[in-house]
Short mmCIF file of N, CA, C and O in Angstrom, two decimals:
data_model
loop_
_atom_site.label_atom_id
_atom_site.label_comp_id
_atom_site.label_asym_id
_atom_site.label_seq_id
_atom_site.Cartn_x
_atom_site.Cartn_y
_atom_site.Cartn_z
N MET X 12 0.76 -1.14 0.11
CA MET X 12 0.12 0.14 0.34
C MET X 12 0.65 1.56 0.01
O MET X 12 1.61 1.38 0.81
N ALA X 13 0.28 2.13 -0.82
CA ALA X 13 1.03 3.18 -0.66
C ALA X 13 0.97 4.29 0.05
O ALA X 13 1.20 3.68 0.69
N ASP X 14 2.31 5.21 0.89
CA ASP X 14 2.27 5.85 2.17
C ASP X 14 1.89 7.10 1.64
O ASP X 14 1.29 7.35 3.11
N ASP X 15 0.32 7.42 1.12
CA ASP X 15 0.50 8.81 1.14
C ASP X 15 -1.59 8.20 1.65
O ASP X 15 -2.07 7.48 1.82
N PRO X 16 -2.12 9.10 2.57
CA PRO X 16 -3.20 8.34 3.07
C PRO X 16 -4.28 8.60 2.69
O PRO X 16 -5.26 7.78 2.37
N LYS X 17 -4.36 9.39 1.36
CA LYS X 17 -5.62 9.88 0.72
C LYS X 17 -5.39 8.09 -0.35
O LYS X 17 -6.58 7.41 -0.05
N GLN X 18 -4.10 7.87 -0.62
CA GLN X 18 -4.25 6.65 -1.58
C GLN X 18 -4.50 5.85 -0.69
O GLN X 18 -4.53 4.52 -1.26
N GLN X 19 -3.93 4.93 -0.10
CA GLN X 19 -4.56 4.06 1.71
C GLN X 19 -5.87 3.94 1.99
O GLN X 19 -6.74 3.07 1.39
N ALA X 20 -6.75 4.79 1.99
CA ALA X 20 -7.97 5.47 2.35
C ALA X 20 -8.57 4.87 0.86
O ALA X 20 -9.79 3.87 1.23
N GLN X 21 -7.55 5.48 -0.77
CA GLN X 21 -9.07 4.98 -2.01
C GLN X 21 -8.20 3.51 -2.43
O GLN X 21 -9.31 2.36 -2.43
N ALA X 22 -7.42 2.83 -1.49
CA ALA X 22 -6.99 1.40 -1.51
C ALA X 22 -8.13 0.11 -0.47
O ALA X 22 -8.20 -0.45 -1.02
N LEU X 23 -8.31 1.05 0.63
CA LEU X 23 -9.33 0.49 1.93
C LEU X 23 -10.92 0.85 0.64
O LEU X 23 -11.89 -0.69 1.08
N ILE X 24 -10.89 1.47 0.14
CA ILE X 24 -12.51 1.77 -0.54
C ILE X 24 -12.42 0.68 -1.01
O ILE X 24 -13.73 0.24 -1.46
N ASP X 25 -11.22 0.62 -1.91
CA ASP X 25 -11.56 -0.11 -3.26
C ASP X 25 -11.06 -1.70 -2.82
O ASP X 25 -11.93 -2.31 -3.54
N ARG X 26 -10.66 -1.78 -1.93
CA ARG X 26 -10.90 -3.15 -1.39
C ARG X 26 -11.79 -3.86 -0.54
O ARG X 26 -12.68 -5.34 -1.23
N LEU X 27 -12.57 -2.42 -0.44
CA LEU X 27 -13.63 -3.15 0.06
C LEU X 27 -14.73 -3.49 -0.78
O LEU X 27 -16.13 -4.35 -0.56
N ARG X 28 -15.18 -2.91 -1.15
CA ARG X 28 -16.45 -2.75 -2.66
C ARG X 28 -15.72 -4.38 -3.45
O ARG X 28 -16.72 -5.23 -4.31
N GLU X 29 -14.53 -3.93 -3.64
CA GLU X 29 -14.28 -5.62 -3.82
C GLU X 29 -14.49 -7.03 -3.83
O GLU X 29 -14.95 -8.07 -4.34
N GLN X 30 -14.48 -6.92 -2.40
CA GLN X 30 -14.91 -7.96 -1.88
C GLN X 30 -16.28 -7.94 -1.22
O GLN X 30 -17.02 -8.92 -0.06
N GLY X 31 -17.52 -7.04 -2.26
CA GLY X 31 -18.12 -7.18 -2.25
C GLY X 31 -18.81 -6.44 -0.62
O GLY X 31 -20.27 -6.88 0.13
N HIS X 32 -18.52 -5.57 0.44
CA HIS X 32 -18.71 -4.55 1.12
C HIS X 32 -19.02 -3.08 0.18
O HIS X 32 -18.52 -2.77 0.87
N PRO X 33 -19.95 -2.67 -0.38
CA PRO X 33 -20.02 -1.84 -1.03
C PRO X 33 -20.61 -0.52 0.23
O PRO X 33 -20.71 0.07 0.13
N ALA X 34 -21.44 -1.12 0.97
CA ALA X 34 -22.05 0.02 2.03
C ALA X 34 -21.09 1.14 2.84
O ALA X 34 -20.84 1.73 3.03
N PRO X 35 -19.59 0.18 3.35
CA PRO X 35 -18.74 0.11 3.98
C PRO X 35 -18.65 1.49 3.63
O PRO X 35 -17.59 1.84 4.13
N ALA X 36 -17.59 0.55 2.15
CA ALA X 36 -17.03 1.05 0.68
C ALA X 36 -17.63 2.93 0.63
O ALA X 36 -17.04 3.85 0.32
N ASP X 37 -19.37 3.32 0.98
CA ASP X 37 -19.56 4.22 0.16
C ASP X 37 -19.48 5.25 1.16
O ASP X 37 -19.36 6.34 1.80
N ARG X 38 -19.64 4.92 2.99
CA ARG X 38 -19.66 5.82 3.60
C ARG X 38 -17.90 6.13 4.32
O ARG X 38 -18.06 7.09 4.69
N LEU X 39 -17.56 5.23 3.77
CA LEU X 39 -15.81 5.15 3.98
C LEU X 39 -15.44 6.85 3.09
O LEU X 39 -14.98 7.57 3.35
N HIS X 40 -15.59 6.77 1.70
CA HIS X 40 -16.01 7.58 0.77
C HIS X 40 -16.45 8.78 1.16
O HIS X 40 -16.21 10.21 1.24
N ARG X 41 -17.14 8.74 1.74
CA ARG X 41 -18.19 9.67 2.39
C ARG X 41 -17.58 10.23 2.83
O ARG X 41 -17.75 12.01 3.80
N ALA X 42 -16.94 9.80 4.26
CA ALA X 42 -16.62 10.63 5.57
C ALA X 42 -15.11 11.51 4.26
O ALA X 42 -15.28 12.34 5.10
N LEU X 43 -14.49 10.64 3.62
CA LEU X 43 -13.14 11.39 3.59
C LEU X 43 -13.86 12.38 2.73
O LEU X 43 -12.64 13.14 2.29
N SER X 44 -14.23 11.86 1.79
CA SER X 44 -14.80 13.28 0.96
C SER X 44 -15.65 14.17 1.89
O SER X 44 -15.12 15.52 1.63
N SER X 45 -16.33 14.01 3.27
CA SER X 45 -16.92 15.03 3.66
C SER X 45 -15.01 15.82 4.73
O SER X 45 -14.99 16.98 4.69
N VAL X 46 -14.25 15.24 5.03
CA VAL X 46 -13.15 15.80 5.78
C VAL X 46 -12.45 16.42 4.56
O VAL X 46 -11.49 17.42 5.15
N GLU X 47 -12.16 15.81 3.82
CA GLU X 47 -11.79 16.57 2.90
C GLU X 47 -12.42 18.31 2.09
O GLU X 47 -11.69 18.73 2.41
N SER X 48 -13.71 18.04 2.25
CA SER X 48 -14.27 19.26 1.45
C SER X 48 -14.54 20.54 2.88
O SER X 48 -14.95 22.04 2.92
N GLY X 49 -13.77 19.56 4.02
CA GLY X 49 -13.28 21.08 5.71
C GLY X 49 -14.87 20.61 6.21
O GLY X 49 -14.60 21.59 7.50
N LEU X 50 -15.76 19.49 6.17
CA LEU X 50 -16.70 19.51 6.85
C LEU X 50 -15.64 18.66 8.50
O LEU X 50 -14.93 18.01 7.91
N VAL X 51 -16.40 19.28 9.80
CA VAL X 51 -15.86 17.76 10.65
C VAL X 51 -16.96 16.67 11.04
O VAL X 51 -17.72 17.43 11.49
N PHE X 52 -16.21 15.44 11.15
CA PHE X 52 -17.12 14.87 11.75
C PHE X 52 -16.20 14.27 13.01
O PHE X 52 -15.32 14.46 13.33
N THR X 53 -17.63 14.19 13.39
CA THR X 53 -16.96 13.87 15.12
C THR X 53 -16.58 12.72 15.53
O THR X 53 -16.23 12.37 14.51
N LEU X 54 -15.75 12.70 16.59
CA LEU X 54 -14.49 11.62 16.47
C LEU X 54 -15.76 10.01 16.45
O LEU X 54 -15.64 8.93 16.46
N ARG X 55 -16.65 9.91 17.22
CA ARG X 55 -18.02 8.51 16.95
C ARG X 55 -18.08 7.92 15.45
O ARG X 55 -17.98 7.41 15.20
N GLU X 56 -18.45 9.07 14.92
CA GLU X 56 -19.26 9.23 13.47
C GLU X 56 -17.88 8.55 12.80
O GLU X 56 -17.72 7.65 12.18
N THR X 57 -16.34 9.17 13.32
CA THR X 57 -15.07 8.76 12.32
C THR X 57 -14.76 7.12 12.72
O THR X 57 -13.92 6.17 12.08
N LEU X 58 -15.05 6.96 14.01
CA LEU X 58 -14.95 5.55 14.82
C LEU X 58 -14.98 4.43 14.19
O LEU X 58 -15.32 3.23 13.38
N GLU X 59 -16.65 4.79 13.77
CA GLU X 59 -17.98 3.85 13.22
C GLU X 59 -17.91 3.62 12.18
O GLU X 59 -17.32 2.64 11.09
N THR X 60 -17.19 4.85 11.19
CA THR X 60 -17.00 4.77 10.22
C THR X 60 -15.28 3.64 9.94
O THR X 60 -15.88 2.53 9.22
N LEU X 61 -14.61 3.29 10.80
CA LEU X 61 -13.65 2.74 10.64
C LEU X 61 -13.66 1.42 10.84
O LEU X 61 -13.16 0.64 10.42
N LEU X 62 -14.39 1.21 11.95
CA LEU X 62 -14.80 0.05 12.53
C LEU X 62 -15.48 -1.14 11.66
O LEU X 62 -14.89 -1.71 11.65
N THR X 63 -16.96 -0.32 10.57
CA THR X 63 -17.74 -0.84 10.21
C THR X 63 -16.63 -1.65 9.29
O THR X 63 -16.80 -2.41 8.16
N GLY X 64 -15.60 -1.01 8.17
CA GLY X 64 -14.56 -0.86 7.17
C GLY X 64 -14.21 -2.03 7.64
O GLY X 64 -13.68 -3.13 6.73
N ILE X 65 -13.47 -2.11 9.21
CA ILE X 65 -12.71 -3.34 9.62
C ILE X 65 -13.67 -4.67 9.80
O ILE X 65 -12.64 -5.30 9.08
N GLU X 66 -14.59 -4.35 10.06
CA GLU X 66 -15.36 -5.78 10.23
C GLU X 66 -15.79 -6.55 8.79
O GLU X 66 -15.81 -7.46 8.92
N ALA X 67 -16.16 -5.45 7.80
CA ALA X 67 -16.12 -5.92 6.25
C ALA X 67 -15.11 -6.72 6.00
O ALA X 67 -15.19 -7.52 5.35
N ILE X 68 -14.05 -5.94 6.06
CA ILE X 68 -12.70 -6.66 5.47
C ILE X 68 -12.34 -7.67 6.62
O ILE X 68 -12.38 -8.62 5.12
N ASP X 69 -11.83 -8.24 7.29
CA ASP X 69 -12.32 -9.06 8.38
C ASP X 69 -13.17 -8.97 9.34
O ASP X 69 -12.97 -8.96 10.66
N PRO X 70 -14.35 -10.34 8.86
CA PRO X 70 -15.76 -10.59 10.09
C PRO X 70 -15.29 -11.09 11.03
O PRO X 70 -15.68 -11.00 12.10
N VAL X 71 -13.87 -11.66 11.60
CA VAL X 71 -13.32 -12.42 13.02
C VAL X 71 -12.97 -10.98 13.98
O VAL X 71 -13.27 -11.51 14.72
N THR X 72 -13.04 -10.24 13.05
CA THR X 72 -12.80 -8.90 14.06
C THR X 72 -13.90 -8.26 15.68
O THR X 72 -13.88 -7.28 15.76
N GLU X 73 -15.54 -8.89 14.98
CA GLU X 73 -16.23 -8.79 14.93
C GLU X 73 -16.15 -8.35 16.44
O GLU X 73 -17.07 -7.36 16.93
N THR X 74 -15.79 -9.46 17.51
CA THR X 74 -15.92 -9.58 18.63
C THR X 74 -15.25 -8.65 19.48
O THR X 74 -16.17 -7.77 20.24
N MET X 75 -13.72 -8.40 19.04
CA MET X 75 -13.26 -7.40 19.09
C MET X 75 -13.70 -5.80 19.08
O MET X 75 -13.75 -5.36 20.10
N ILE X 76 -14.78 -5.61 17.57
CA ILE X 76 -14.94 -4.66 17.55
C ILE X 76 -16.23 -4.25 18.30
O ILE X 76 -16.07 -3.05 18.78
N GLU X 77 -16.85 -4.51 18.26
CA GLU X 77 -17.93 -5.20 19.64
C GLU X 77 -17.62 -4.82 20.74
O GLU X 77 -18.43 -3.70 21.23
N GLN X 78 -16.77 -5.31 21.35
CA GLN X 78 -16.18 -4.89 23.03
C GLN X 78 -16.02 -3.09 22.96
O GLN X 78 -16.00 -2.18 23.40
N LEU X 79 -14.76 -2.91 21.95
CA LEU X 79 -14.29 -1.57 21.53
C LEU X 79 -15.60 -0.63 21.56
O LEU X 79 -15.79 0.40 21.96
N ARG X 80 -17.28 -0.49 20.93
CA ARG X 80 -18.24 0.05 20.44
C ARG X 80 -18.43 -0.01 22.18
O ARG X 80 -18.88 1.58 22.66
N LEU X 81 -18.63 -0.77 22.82
CA LEU X 81 -19.19 -0.74 24.58
C LEU X 81 -18.30 -0.07 24.85
O LEU X 81 -18.69 0.88 25.67
N ASP X 82 -16.47 0.39 25.24
CA ASP X 82 -16.09 1.42 25.10
C ASP X 82 -16.11 1.93 24.95
O ASP X 82 -16.15 3.52 26.17
N VAL X 83 -16.46 2.82 23.83
CA VAL X 83 -16.97 3.74 23.49
C VAL X 83 -17.42 4.88 23.65
O VAL X 83 -18.26 5.95 24.30
N GLU X 84 -18.94 3.66 23.60
CA GLU X 84 -20.46 4.39 24.60
C GLU X 84 -19.75 4.67 25.75
O GLU X 84 -20.46 5.60 26.83
N LYS X 85 -18.93 3.51 26.96
CA LYS X 85 -18.37 3.81 28.28
C LYS X 85 -18.31 5.39 28.72
O LYS X 85 -18.11 6.04 29.36
N HIS X 86 -16.88 5.73 27.63
CA HIS X 86 -16.66 6.37 28.07
C HIS X 86 -17.24 7.89 27.39
O HIS X 86 -17.03 9.19 27.59
N LEU X 87 -17.84 7.71 25.79
CA LEU X 87 -18.23 8.71 24.97
C LEU X 87 -19.86 9.43 25.21
O LEU X 87 -20.14 10.19 25.34
N GLY X 88 -20.56 7.83 26.11
CA GLY X 88 -22.26 8.48 25.77
C GLY X 88 -22.62 7.16 25.17
O GLY X 88 -22.26 7.05 23.94
N PRO X 89 -23.79 7.25 24.61
CA PRO X 89 -24.39 6.09 23.88
C PRO X 89 -24.77 7.42 22.63
O PRO X 89 -24.96 8.43 22.07
N LEU X 90 -24.71 6.38 21.28
CA LEU X 90 -25.52 7.38 20.23
C LEU X 90 -26.26 7.78 20.17
O LEU X 90 -27.12 8.69 20.28
N ASP X 91 -27.53 7.21 21.33
CA ASP X 91 -28.84 8.30 21.10
C ASP X 91 -29.34 9.02 22.33
O ASP X 91 -30.21 9.54 22.29
N GLY X 92 -27.81 10.15 23.00
CA GLY X 92 -27.81 10.74 24.23
C GLY X 92 -28.57 10.13 25.55
O GLY X 92 -28.29 11.07 25.78
N GLY X 93 -28.67 8.48 25.27
CA GLY X 93 -28.96 8.43 26.62
C GLY X 93 -28.09 8.03 27.26
O GLY X 93 -26.64 8.41 27.47
N LYS X 94 -28.25 7.66 28.96
CA LYS X 94 -27.42 7.38 29.84
C LYS X 94 -26.33 6.19 29.14
O LYS X 94 -26.83 5.64 29.04
N PRO X 95 -24.60 6.27 29.71
CA PRO X 95 -24.02 4.88 29.08
C PRO X 95 -24.24 4.03 30.07
O PRO X 95 -24.87 4.04 30.89
N PRO X 96 -24.06 2.41 29.41
CA PRO X 96 -24.43 1.64 30.55
C PRO X 96 -23.12 1.54 31.58
O PRO X 96 -22.39 2.62 31.30
N ALA X 97 -24.21 0.80 32.76
CA ALA X 97 -22.83 1.39 33.80
C ALA X 97 -21.87 0.29 34.06
O ALA X 97 -21.69 -0.45 32.78
#
């Protein structure tokens, strides 16, 4: 993979599409396009985009990623704005 972050991101998008994961590829593409156009993504949205891409490429990571999502909710609060899990 190339050293340039934009090329690395595009390679990941291409790989997701080639492996039959168009939704995560589109989501990552939108996230990168928004960042490049100057819009700021929240930490949670960026993290979720990356985790979804990793899961799509390597489903074995699903359990670890789910635990990471729970940890993020514990520290940042749940997506719905309710109370974090105890």
